[in-house]
Amino acid sequence: MSTGPPIPPTATAIPTGTTNNDLFAAVDVGTNSFKLTVVRTDPSSGRFLTLNRLKEPVVLGLDTTTTSSATTISAVSLDRAISAIRNFQRFLHSHRLPPSHVRLVATSAVREASNKSHFTRVVKESLGLNVEIISGAEEARLIYLGVLQFFPVFTSTVLTIDIGGGSTEFTVGFKGNVLFSKSLRLGHVTLTQEFSDIVKMREHIRHELETSGLIEKINEFKLDVVIGSSGTIKAIEKAVCKGYALKVEENVGVFEEFVKREWRFTRHELRSLVESLYDEEREMDGRVKRVGFFKRRAAAFILAGTVLLDEIFDTLAIEEIEVSGYALGEGVITEMLGHVCEGFDLNANARWRSVFRLASRFNNKKRMKTSTTCLGIARELFECLRKLNELHDNGNDGEELSVSLDVRDLEYLDAASLLHNIGLYTGKKGYHKQSFHIIVNGDHLHGYTKEEIKLIALLVRYHRKKFPKSDVLEGSAKEAKQKFRVLCTIMRVSSAVQQRLPVNFQFMEFIPSLKVSNWHFLSDHAFLLVLYESEARNQSADTVQPLDGDINLSMEKELEHFRMVFKQNLSILVSSSISDGQTDG
């Protein structure tokens, strides 16, 4: 793993003015591994997409000494822990995360250790970082928050199951509130270490489940869905999806998360996998295959994890489980965002993920790059046009928009931008109509109302070719029709600009490095929109050098439509990279 240049052990300060305030990170100090999750956020809504995931196989419990009442983390394990967290710290420092945007939480292995205070003190003294030891109930709550960012199940009664190295967390949640939670000391690492006999392992698991009171309590609730999280359950889902138990060797390879994964499996599929893994225990070739698929450290504990989940399925009569790609790390980040993002919506990320998943299903990498470019331009147009109202409210000259745009309108625009070209998989002719039909006729977008899905689909339908008629939103309120007109105009201009950009413009996955300078007033009713390459985004608008060809001439119809809707003239300048070192004028 590349960790960047080394920094002194106590170097945690980040130079003022250079922090990435849109980045947040969580470190899960677990029993088997330490995990770093870094996300890039939209500060207006709290929506995020994962920027990086790093994992260090520390296995805290590997060298522990156990007494009847507690375990002790050994000096060797502590050294591995310090090394892992230091690697994470270097990575975070290289990405300039503000210290307040990073949170470290420790779970079962540290929680149950007799020397947990020593552990946290050594981390603080060596690295200057605070490790927060969370209870099993708090861990379960944060996992539930993470799951809510992956699936649109806010209004469902959800049982979440998270299998860790030292414990398993059970949570029943509804509308963001925990109705019940229980942490049992059953983990894939501890089970592997304590039991070589699978029969005895099963007996122990069953006894713990039956005597914990878990079954009776969960049976009090009418569950809508069961969702599993953690690396173990994700590994099981991957094995099921790739046909591991069916010996489909050719499917074991590169795994495309958003395109092929089902994110669920059944009781029967789980049992088939358990039997396959059990058979491999007696075959050397089988063990080699397991290591090749699950990787060495995961392969050592996967049998215990599947046996544990199999017993949970039987005990709680679970027939099918959904699998969340998000867990504790995303839950920790969600809670941080809830404190800093005004009006944070727990449903926003689940909605956004369903949009992103649909786009990834139909678009290859090139078309995804195109759609995210369109998204970036549309966002800049949206935010700058919103400033028209601010200027008007402050008494400055300028036309006021006919409607007031809000964060939810931006979400519709983002979704339409990301989905506008999914119909291209059938060919270019009429692809905007095909994109429309995919959106409205499939159960793809979750967490949106029928009216919201229709609005997104219509923005996609009319992003090119014919302008929409006045009755496309027949039956909707006057304000909704006015907003559609405004958003559709932004979509059309953004798509047209994107199609005319040079191929050498480079973009990031979610938030493009394409930047728009300040809107420059050319006259009382005219604006200049300046688009920069990433290398040129800090230069003055007065010194930019336009690329060959005038983008405004090729966009004459769209710019005229913009003028008609906003009563403003718009000119666009696409700059090339020139000398560095200049700043915004």
Coordinates of C-alpha atoms in Angstrom, one line a residue:
M1 CA 0.0 0.0 0.0
S2 CA 1.3 3.4 -0.9
T3 CA 1.2 5.6 2.1
G4 CA 3.0 8.7 0.8
P5 CA 6.0 10.4 2.4
P6 CA 6.7 9.6 6.0
I7 CA 5.7 12.1 8.7
P8 CA 6.9 12.4 12.3
P9 CA 4.8 10.2 14.6
T10 CA 3.2 13.2 16.3
A11 CA 2.6 15.3 13.2
T12 CA -1.2 15.7 13.0
A13 CA -1.5 19.4 12.2
I14 CA -2.4 20.3 8.7
P15 CA -1.3 23.7 7.2
T16 CA -4.1 26.3 7.6
G17 CA -5.9 27.1 4.4
T18 CA -5.0 23.9 2.5
T19 CA -7.5 21.5 4.1
N20 CA -9.9 19.4 2.0
N21 CA -13.1 20.3 3.9
D22 CA -15.2 18.1 1.6
L23 CA -13.4 14.9 2.7
F24 CA -14.3 12.9 5.8
A25 CA -12.8 9.7 7.1
A26 CA -13.4 7.0 9.7
V27 CA -11.0 4.3 11.0
D28 CA -12.6 1.1 12.2
V29 CA -10.2 -0.5 14.7
G30 CA -11.5 -4.0 14.5
T31 CA -10.5 -7.4 15.8
N32 CA -9.4 -8.9 12.5
S33 CA -8.4 -5.8 10.5
F34 CA -8.2 -2.0 10.7
K35 CA -10.2 -0.2 8.0
L36 CA -10.0 3.4 6.7
T37 CA -12.9 4.8 4.8
V38 CA -12.5 8.2 3.1
V39 CA -15.5 9.9 1.4
R40 CA -16.0 13.0 -0.6
T41 CA -19.1 14.9 0.4
D42 CA -21.5 17.4 -1.1
P43 CA -21.6 20.0 1.6
S44 CA -25.0 21.2 0.6
S45 CA -26.7 17.8 1.3
G46 CA -24.3 15.5 3.0
R47 CA -24.4 13.0 0.1
F48 CA -21.1 11.2 -0.3
L49 CA -19.3 8.8 -2.5
T50 CA -16.4 6.7 -1.3
L51 CA -13.0 8.1 -2.4
N52 CA -10.7 5.5 -0.9
R53 CA -10.8 2.3 1.3
L54 CA -7.6 1.1 2.9
K55 CA -7.3 -2.1 5.0
E56 CA -4.6 -3.3 7.3
P57 CA -4.7 -7.0 8.4
V58 CA -3.7 -6.4 12.0
V59 CA -5.6 -9.3 13.7
L60 CA -5.4 -7.8 17.2
G61 CA -6.6 -11.1 18.8
L62 CA -3.8 -13.2 17.3
D63 CA -1.3 -12.9 20.1
T64 CA -3.6 -12.1 23.0
T65 CA -3.5 -13.9 26.3
T66 CA -6.9 -14.9 27.7
T67 CA -8.1 -15.3 31.3
S68 CA -11.5 -16.3 32.5
S69 CA -12.7 -12.7 32.5
A70 CA -10.7 -10.8 29.9
T71 CA -8.1 -10.8 27.2
T72 CA -4.8 -8.8 27.0
I73 CA -3.5 -7.3 23.8
S74 CA 0.1 -8.3 23.4
A75 CA 3.0 -5.9 22.7
V76 CA 3.4 -7.5 19.3
S77 CA -0.2 -6.8 18.4
L78 CA 0.0 -3.3 19.7
D79 CA 3.1 -2.7 17.5
R80 CA 1.1 -3.9 14.5
A81 CA -1.8 -1.6 15.5
I82 CA 0.5 1.5 15.7
S83 CA 2.0 0.7 12.3
A84 CA -1.4 0.3 10.7
I85 CA -2.8 3.5 12.1
R86 CA 0.4 5.4 11.2
N87 CA 0.0 4.3 7.6
F88 CA -3.6 5.6 7.7
Q89 CA -2.3 8.8 9.2
R90 CA 0.2 9.4 6.4
F91 CA -2.6 8.8 3.8
L92 CA -4.9 11.3 5.6
H93 CA -2.1 13.8 5.9
S94 CA -1.3 13.6 2.2
H95 CA -5.0 14.3 1.4
R96 CA -5.1 17.2 3.8
L97 CA -8.1 16.1 5.9
P98 CA -9.0 18.4 8.7
P99 CA -8.5 16.6 12.1
S100 CA -12.1 17.3 13.0
H101 CA -13.2 15.3 9.9
V102 CA -11.5 12.1 11.2
R103 CA -12.8 9.7 13.8
L104 CA -11.2 6.5 15.1
V105 CA -13.5 3.9 16.8
A106 CA -12.4 0.7 18.4
T107 CA -14.7 -2.3 18.7
S108 CA -14.7 -5.8 20.3
A109 CA -11.0 -6.6 20.6
V110 CA -10.1 -3.4 22.4
R111 CA -13.4 -3.2 24.2
E112 CA -12.9 -6.6 25.8
A113 CA -9.2 -6.1 26.5
S114 CA -8.0 -5.7 30.1
N115 CA -5.3 -3.3 28.9
K116 CA -7.6 -1.1 26.7
S117 CA -6.6 2.1 28.5
H118 CA -2.9 1.3 27.8
F119 CA -3.8 0.7 24.1
T120 CA -5.5 4.1 23.7
R121 CA -2.8 5.9 25.6
V122 CA 0.0 4.4 23.4
V123 CA -1.8 5.4 20.3
K124 CA -2.3 9.0 21.6
E125 CA 1.4 9.3 22.7
S126 CA 2.8 7.7 19.5
L127 CA 0.5 9.3 16.9
G128 CA -1.3 12.1 18.6
L129 CA -4.7 10.5 17.8
N130 CA -7.6 9.7 20.0
V131 CA -9.2 6.3 19.7
E132 CA -12.8 6.1 20.9
I133 CA -13.8 2.7 22.4
I134 CA -17.5 2.2 21.6
S135 CA -19.9 -0.2 23.3
G136 CA -21.5 -3.0 21.5
A137 CA -24.8 -1.1 21.5
E138 CA -23.2 2.0 20.0
E139 CA -21.4 -0.1 17.4
A140 CA -24.7 -1.6 16.4
R141 CA -26.4 1.8 16.1
L142 CA -23.6 3.2 13.9
I143 CA -23.7 0.1 11.7
Y144 CA -27.5 0.7 11.2
L145 CA -26.8 4.3 10.2
G146 CA -24.3 3.0 7.7
V147 CA -26.8 0.6 6.2
L148 CA -29.3 3.4 5.8
Q149 CA -26.8 5.1 3.5
F150 CA -26.7 2.0 1.2
F151 CA -30.3 0.8 1.1
P152 CA -33.5 3.0 1.0
V153 CA -35.0 1.2 4.1
F154 CA -35.6 4.2 6.4
T155 CA -39.3 3.5 6.7
S156 CA -38.8 -0.2 7.0
T157 CA -38.4 -2.3 10.2
V158 CA -34.8 -3.6 9.6
L159 CA -32.8 -6.3 11.3
T160 CA -29.1 -5.7 10.7
I161 CA -26.5 -8.4 11.3
D162 CA -22.8 -7.5 11.3
I163 CA -20.2 -10.3 11.8
G164 CA -16.9 -9.1 13.1
G165 CA -13.7 -10.8 14.2
G166 CA -14.6 -10.8 17.8
S167 CA -18.4 -10.1 18.0
T168 CA -21.6 -10.0 16.1
E169 CA -24.0 -7.1 16.3
F170 CA -27.7 -7.4 15.9
T171 CA -29.9 -4.3 15.5
V172 CA -33.6 -3.7 14.9
G173 CA -34.1 -0.2 13.5
F174 CA -36.9 2.0 12.2
K175 CA -36.8 5.5 10.8
G176 CA -33.3 6.0 12.0
N177 CA -34.0 4.9 15.6
V178 CA -32.7 1.8 17.2
L179 CA -35.5 -0.3 18.7
F180 CA -33.3 -3.1 19.9
S181 CA -29.6 -4.0 19.8
K182 CA -27.5 -6.9 21.1
S183 CA -23.8 -7.7 20.8
L184 CA -22.8 -11.3 21.2
R185 CA -19.2 -12.4 21.6
L186 CA -19.3 -14.5 18.5
G187 CA -16.7 -13.6 15.8
H188 CA -15.1 -15.4 13.0
V189 CA -11.6 -14.9 14.4
T190 CA -12.3 -16.0 17.9
L191 CA -14.4 -19.0 16.7
T192 CA -11.6 -20.1 14.4
Q193 CA -9.0 -19.9 17.2
E194 CA -11.2 -21.7 19.8
F195 CA -12.7 -24.5 17.7
S196 CA -11.1 -26.8 15.2
D197 CA -14.1 -29.1 15.3
I198 CA -17.0 -27.6 13.3
V199 CA -19.6 -29.7 15.2
K200 CA -18.4 -28.2 18.5
M201 CA -18.3 -24.8 16.9
R202 CA -21.9 -25.1 15.9
E203 CA -23.0 -26.3 19.3
H204 CA -21.3 -23.3 20.9
I205 CA -22.9 -20.8 18.6
R206 CA -26.3 -22.3 19.0
H207 CA -26.0 -22.3 22.8
E208 CA -24.9 -18.6 22.8
L209 CA -27.8 -17.6 20.5
E210 CA -30.4 -19.6 22.5
T211 CA -29.4 -18.3 25.9
S212 CA -28.9 -14.7 25.0
G213 CA -32.5 -13.8 24.8
L214 CA -32.0 -12.6 21.3
I215 CA -34.5 -14.9 19.6
E216 CA -37.4 -13.9 21.8
K217 CA -36.7 -10.2 21.6
I218 CA -36.3 -10.2 17.8
N219 CA -39.5 -12.2 17.4
E220 CA -41.4 -9.3 19.0
F221 CA -40.9 -7.3 15.8
K222 CA -42.5 -7.7 12.4
L223 CA -39.4 -7.4 10.3
D224 CA -39.6 -6.0 6.7
V225 CA -36.1 -6.9 5.7
V226 CA -32.9 -8.5 7.1
I227 CA -29.6 -6.8 6.1
G228 CA -26.1 -8.1 6.6
S229 CA -22.9 -6.0 6.6
S230 CA -19.2 -6.5 7.3
G231 CA -16.4 -8.0 5.3
T232 CA -17.4 -11.6 6.1
I233 CA -21.0 -11.3 4.8
K234 CA -19.8 -9.3 1.8
A235 CA -17.3 -12.1 1.1
I236 CA -20.1 -14.7 1.4
E237 CA -22.3 -12.7 -1.1
K238 CA -19.5 -12.4 -3.5
A239 CA -18.8 -16.2 -3.4
V240 CA -22.5 -16.9 -3.9
C241 CA -22.7 -14.5 -6.8
K242 CA -19.6 -15.8 -8.5
G243 CA -20.8 -19.5 -8.2
Y244 CA -18.0 -20.5 -5.8
A245 CA -20.1 -23.4 -4.3
L246 CA -21.0 -24.5 -7.9
K247 CA -17.4 -24.8 -8.9
V248 CA -17.7 -22.2 -11.6
E249 CA -14.0 -21.6 -11.7
E250 CA -14.0 -19.2 -14.7
N251 CA -16.0 -16.7 -12.8
V252 CA -13.4 -16.2 -10.2
G253 CA -11.7 -13.0 -11.3
V254 CA -12.2 -9.2 -11.4
F255 CA -15.4 -8.3 -9.6
E256 CA -17.4 -5.4 -10.9
E257 CA -19.3 -4.1 -7.9
F258 CA -22.1 -2.1 -9.4
V259 CA -22.8 -4.2 -12.5
K260 CA -22.9 -7.8 -11.4
R261 CA -23.4 -8.0 -7.7
E262 CA -26.8 -9.0 -6.5
W263 CA -26.3 -7.8 -2.9
R264 CA -28.4 -10.6 -1.5
F265 CA -28.4 -14.4 -1.1
T266 CA -30.8 -17.1 0.2
R267 CA -30.7 -19.6 3.0
H268 CA -30.2 -22.4 0.5
E269 CA -27.3 -20.6 -1.2
L270 CA -25.6 -20.0 2.1
R271 CA -25.9 -23.7 3.1
S272 CA -24.4 -24.8 -0.2
L273 CA -21.4 -22.5 0.4
V274 CA -20.9 -23.9 3.9
E275 CA -20.9 -27.5 2.6
S276 CA -18.5 -26.6 -0.1
L277 CA -16.1 -24.9 2.3
Y278 CA -16.4 -27.8 4.7
D279 CA -15.5 -30.3 2.0
E280 CA -12.4 -28.2 1.1
E281 CA -11.0 -28.6 4.7
R282 CA -10.1 -32.2 3.8
E283 CA -8.5 -31.4 0.4
M284 CA -5.3 -29.6 -0.2
D285 CA -6.4 -28.4 -3.7
G286 CA -9.6 -27.0 -2.0
R287 CA -7.6 -24.9 0.4
V288 CA -5.4 -23.5 -2.4
K289 CA -8.6 -22.6 -4.3
R290 CA -10.0 -20.9 -1.2
V291 CA -6.9 -18.8 -0.6
G292 CA -7.0 -17.8 -4.3
F293 CA -10.5 -16.5 -4.1
F294 CA -10.8 -15.1 -0.6
K295 CA -7.1 -14.0 -0.1
R296 CA -5.0 -15.6 2.5
R297 CA -6.1 -13.9 5.8
A298 CA -9.8 -13.9 4.9
A299 CA -9.6 -17.6 3.8
A300 CA -8.4 -18.5 7.3
F301 CA -11.7 -17.3 8.9
I302 CA -14.3 -17.6 6.1
L303 CA -15.5 -21.1 7.2
A304 CA -16.2 -19.9 10.8
G305 CA -18.0 -16.9 9.4
T306 CA -20.3 -18.9 7.1
V307 CA -21.0 -21.5 9.9
L308 CA -21.9 -18.6 12.3
L309 CA -24.2 -17.0 9.7
D310 CA -25.8 -20.4 8.9
E311 CA -26.6 -20.9 12.6
I312 CA -28.1 -17.4 12.8
F313 CA -30.2 -18.1 9.7
D314 CA -31.6 -21.3 11.3
T315 CA -32.1 -19.9 14.7
L316 CA -34.0 -16.8 13.5
A317 CA -35.7 -18.5 10.5
I318 CA -34.1 -16.2 8.0
E319 CA -34.8 -17.2 4.3
E320 CA -33.0 -14.3 2.5
I321 CA -30.6 -11.5 3.5
E322 CA -29.8 -8.3 1.7
V323 CA -26.1 -7.3 1.8
S324 CA -24.9 -3.8 2.5
G325 CA -21.7 -2.4 1.1
Y326 CA -21.6 0.1 3.9
A327 CA -21.2 -0.7 7.6
L328 CA -19.5 0.9 10.7
G329 CA -17.2 3.2 8.8
E330 CA -19.9 4.8 6.8
G331 CA -22.1 5.0 9.9
V332 CA -19.4 6.9 11.8
I333 CA -19.1 9.3 8.8
T334 CA -22.8 9.7 8.6
E335 CA -23.0 10.8 12.2
M336 CA -20.2 13.4 11.6
L337 CA -22.1 14.7 8.6
G338 CA -25.3 15.0 10.7
H339 CA -23.5 17.4 12.9
V340 CA -22.0 19.7 10.2
C341 CA -24.5 19.6 7.4
E342 CA -27.6 21.6 8.1
G343 CA -30.8 19.7 7.4
F344 CA -28.9 16.4 6.8
D345 CA -31.2 13.8 5.2
L346 CA -30.6 10.2 6.3
N347 CA -32.2 9.0 3.0
A348 CA -30.1 11.1 0.6
N349 CA -27.2 8.7 0.2
A350 CA -29.4 5.7 -0.4
R351 CA -31.3 7.6 -3.1
W352 CA -28.0 8.8 -4.7
R353 CA -26.5 5.3 -4.6
S354 CA -29.5 3.9 -6.6
V355 CA -28.9 6.6 -9.2
F356 CA -25.2 5.8 -9.4
R357 CA -25.9 2.1 -9.6
L358 CA -28.3 2.5 -12.5
A359 CA -25.9 4.8 -14.4
S360 CA -23.1 2.2 -13.8
R361 CA -25.3 -0.6 -15.0
F362 CA -25.8 0.8 -18.5
N363 CA -22.7 3.0 -19.0
N364 CA -19.2 2.0 -19.6
K365 CA -16.3 4.0 -18.1
K366 CA -16.2 6.4 -21.0
R367 CA -19.9 7.2 -20.8
M368 CA -19.7 7.5 -17.0
K369 CA -16.9 10.1 -17.5
T370 CA -19.2 11.9 -19.9
S371 CA -22.1 11.9 -17.5
T372 CA -20.1 13.1 -14.5
T373 CA -18.7 15.9 -16.6
C374 CA -22.2 16.9 -17.5
L375 CA -23.1 16.7 -13.7
G376 CA -20.2 19.0 -12.8
I377 CA -21.2 21.7 -15.4
A378 CA -24.9 21.5 -14.4
R379 CA -24.0 22.0 -10.7
E380 CA -22.0 25.1 -11.5
L381 CA -24.8 26.5 -13.6
F382 CA -27.3 25.7 -10.9
E383 CA -25.3 27.3 -8.1
C384 CA -24.5 30.4 -10.1
L385 CA -28.1 30.9 -11.2
R386 CA -29.2 30.6 -7.5
K387 CA -27.0 33.6 -6.9
L388 CA -29.2 35.7 -9.1
N389 CA -31.8 35.6 -6.4
E390 CA -29.3 36.4 -3.7
L391 CA -28.1 39.5 -5.8
H392 CA -31.8 40.5 -6.2
D393 CA -32.5 40.1 -2.5
N394 CA -29.5 42.2 -1.6
G395 CA -30.7 45.0 -3.7
N396 CA -28.3 44.6 -6.6
D397 CA -29.2 44.8 -10.2
G398 CA -30.2 41.6 -11.8
E399 CA -33.3 39.6 -12.8
E400 CA -34.8 37.4 -10.1
L401 CA -35.5 33.7 -11.0
S402 CA -39.2 32.9 -11.3
V403 CA -38.8 30.2 -8.6
S404 CA -36.5 29.6 -5.7
L405 CA -34.2 26.6 -6.2
D406 CA -33.3 24.3 -3.2
V407 CA -31.1 21.4 -2.4
R408 CA -33.7 18.8 -3.5
D409 CA -33.9 20.5 -6.9
L410 CA -30.1 20.1 -7.2
E411 CA -30.5 16.4 -6.4
Y412 CA -33.0 16.0 -9.3
L413 CA -30.5 17.8 -11.6
D414 CA -27.6 15.6 -10.4
A415 CA -29.6 12.4 -11.0
A416 CA -30.7 13.5 -14.5
S417 CA -27.2 14.5 -15.4
L418 CA -25.8 11.2 -14.4
L419 CA -28.5 9.2 -16.2
H420 CA -29.0 11.3 -19.3
N421 CA -26.9 9.0 -21.6
I422 CA -27.8 5.5 -20.3
G423 CA -29.8 4.9 -23.4
L424 CA -26.7 5.0 -25.5
Y425 CA -26.2 1.3 -24.9
T426 CA -28.7 0.7 -27.7
G427 CA -27.1 3.2 -30.1
K428 CA -27.0 7.0 -30.5
K429 CA -30.3 7.4 -32.4
G430 CA -33.0 8.5 -30.0
Y431 CA -31.0 7.5 -27.0
H432 CA -32.6 10.3 -24.8
K433 CA -36.0 8.6 -25.3
Q434 CA -34.5 5.2 -24.5
S435 CA -33.0 6.7 -21.3
F436 CA -36.4 8.0 -20.4
H437 CA -38.0 4.6 -20.7
I438 CA -35.4 2.9 -18.6
I439 CA -35.9 5.3 -15.8
V440 CA -39.8 5.3 -15.7
N441 CA -40.3 1.6 -16.5
G442 CA -37.9 -0.1 -14.2
D443 CA -37.8 -0.3 -10.4
H444 CA -34.3 1.3 -10.4
L445 CA -34.5 4.5 -8.4
H446 CA -35.3 4.0 -4.7
G447 CA -36.4 6.5 -2.1
Y448 CA -38.0 8.8 -4.7
T449 CA -41.8 9.3 -5.2
K450 CA -43.4 8.5 -8.6
E451 CA -43.6 12.2 -9.3
E452 CA -39.9 12.7 -8.6
I453 CA -38.9 9.8 -10.8
K454 CA -41.1 11.3 -13.6
L455 CA -39.4 14.7 -13.2
I456 CA -35.9 13.1 -13.4
A457 CA -36.9 11.1 -16.4
L458 CA -38.4 14.1 -18.2
L459 CA -35.2 16.1 -17.6
V460 CA -33.4 13.3 -19.3
R461 CA -35.9 13.0 -22.1
Y462 CA -35.6 16.7 -23.0
H463 CA -31.9 17.3 -22.5
R464 CA -31.5 17.4 -26.3
K465 CA -33.5 17.7 -29.6
K466 CA -37.0 19.1 -29.2
F467 CA -37.7 21.6 -26.5
P468 CA -40.4 20.4 -24.0
K469 CA -44.0 21.5 -24.5
S470 CA -45.7 23.4 -21.8
D471 CA -47.9 20.4 -20.9
V472 CA -45.2 17.8 -20.1
L473 CA -46.0 18.1 -16.4
E474 CA -49.7 18.4 -16.9
G475 CA -51.5 18.2 -13.5
S476 CA -48.5 19.5 -11.6
A477 CA -48.5 22.7 -9.6
K478 CA -47.4 26.0 -11.3
E479 CA -44.2 26.1 -9.2
A480 CA -43.3 22.5 -10.2
K481 CA -43.7 23.4 -13.9
Q482 CA -41.6 26.5 -13.5
K483 CA -38.8 24.6 -11.7
F484 CA -38.9 22.0 -14.5
R485 CA -38.4 24.7 -17.1
V486 CA -35.4 26.1 -15.2
L487 CA -33.8 22.7 -14.6
C488 CA -34.4 21.6 -18.1
T489 CA -32.6 24.6 -19.5
I490 CA -29.6 24.0 -17.2
M491 CA -29.6 20.3 -18.4
R492 CA -29.7 21.3 -22.1
V493 CA -26.8 23.9 -21.8
S494 CA -24.7 21.5 -19.6
S495 CA -25.1 18.6 -22.0
A496 CA -24.3 20.8 -25.0
V497 CA -21.2 22.2 -23.4
Q498 CA -20.0 18.8 -22.4
Q499 CA -20.4 17.4 -25.9
R500 CA -18.2 20.3 -27.2
L501 CA -15.4 20.0 -24.7
P502 CA -12.0 18.9 -25.9
V503 CA -11.0 15.3 -25.2
N504 CA -8.0 16.3 -23.1
F505 CA -10.1 17.7 -20.2
Q506 CA -9.6 15.5 -17.2
F507 CA -12.2 14.8 -14.5
M508 CA -12.6 13.2 -11.2
E509 CA -15.2 10.5 -10.6
F510 CA -17.8 12.4 -8.6
I511 CA -16.8 16.1 -8.4
P512 CA -15.0 17.0 -11.6
S513 CA -11.9 19.1 -11.5
L514 CA -13.6 21.2 -14.2
K515 CA -14.2 24.5 -12.5
V516 CA -16.2 27.6 -13.3
S517 CA -14.8 31.0 -12.4
N518 CA -17.0 33.5 -10.8
W519 CA -19.9 34.6 -13.1
H520 CA -18.6 37.7 -14.7
F521 CA -21.1 40.5 -15.4
L522 CA -20.4 41.8 -19.0
S523 CA -23.4 44.1 -18.8
D524 CA -26.6 44.4 -16.8
H525 CA -28.1 41.3 -18.5
A526 CA -25.1 39.2 -19.6
F527 CA -22.8 36.6 -18.0
L528 CA -19.6 35.0 -18.9
L529 CA -19.1 31.3 -17.9
V530 CA -15.4 30.3 -18.0
L531 CA -14.5 26.6 -18.0
Y532 CA -11.0 25.6 -16.9
E533 CA -8.9 22.6 -17.3
S534 CA -7.8 21.3 -13.9
E535 CA -4.3 22.7 -14.4
A536 CA -5.7 26.1 -15.2
R537 CA -8.4 26.5 -12.6
N538 CA -6.5 29.1 -10.5
Q539 CA -5.8 31.5 -13.3
S540 CA -7.5 34.8 -13.8
A541 CA -10.4 35.0 -16.2
D542 CA -8.8 38.1 -17.7
T543 CA -5.8 36.0 -18.9
V544 CA -7.4 32.8 -20.1
Q545 CA -6.6 31.7 -23.7
P546 CA -9.6 30.2 -25.5
L547 CA -9.2 27.0 -27.4
D548 CA -9.7 26.9 -31.2
G549 CA -13.3 27.4 -32.3
D550 CA -16.1 29.3 -30.8
I551 CA -18.3 27.1 -28.6
N552 CA -21.0 29.8 -28.6
L553 CA -21.6 29.6 -32.3
S554 CA -22.2 25.9 -32.2
M555 CA -24.6 26.3 -29.2
E556 CA -26.7 29.2 -30.7
K557 CA -30.1 27.5 -30.1
E558 CA -29.4 26.5 -26.6
L559 CA -28.0 29.9 -25.6
E560 CA -31.1 31.5 -27.2
H561 CA -33.3 29.2 -25.1
F562 CA -31.3 30.2 -22.0
R563 CA -31.8 33.9 -22.8
M564 CA -35.6 33.3 -23.2
V565 CA -35.9 31.5 -19.8
F566 CA -33.6 33.6 -17.6
K567 CA -33.7 36.9 -19.4
Q568 CA -29.9 36.8 -19.4
N569 CA -27.3 36.5 -22.1
L570 CA -24.8 33.7 -21.6
S571 CA -21.4 33.5 -23.2
I572 CA -19.1 30.5 -22.6
L573 CA -15.3 30.5 -22.7
V574 CA -13.3 27.2 -22.6
S575 CA -9.7 27.9 -21.5
S576 CA -6.6 25.9 -22.1
S577 CA -3.8 25.6 -19.5
I578 CA -1.3 28.5 -19.4
S579 CA 1.4 29.5 -17.0
D580 CA 1.0 28.4 -13.4
G581 CA 1.1 30.6 -10.4
Q582 CA -1.8 33.0 -11.2
T583 CA -4.7 33.5 -8.9
D584 CA -8.3 34.4 -9.4
G585 CA -8.9 38.0 -10.3

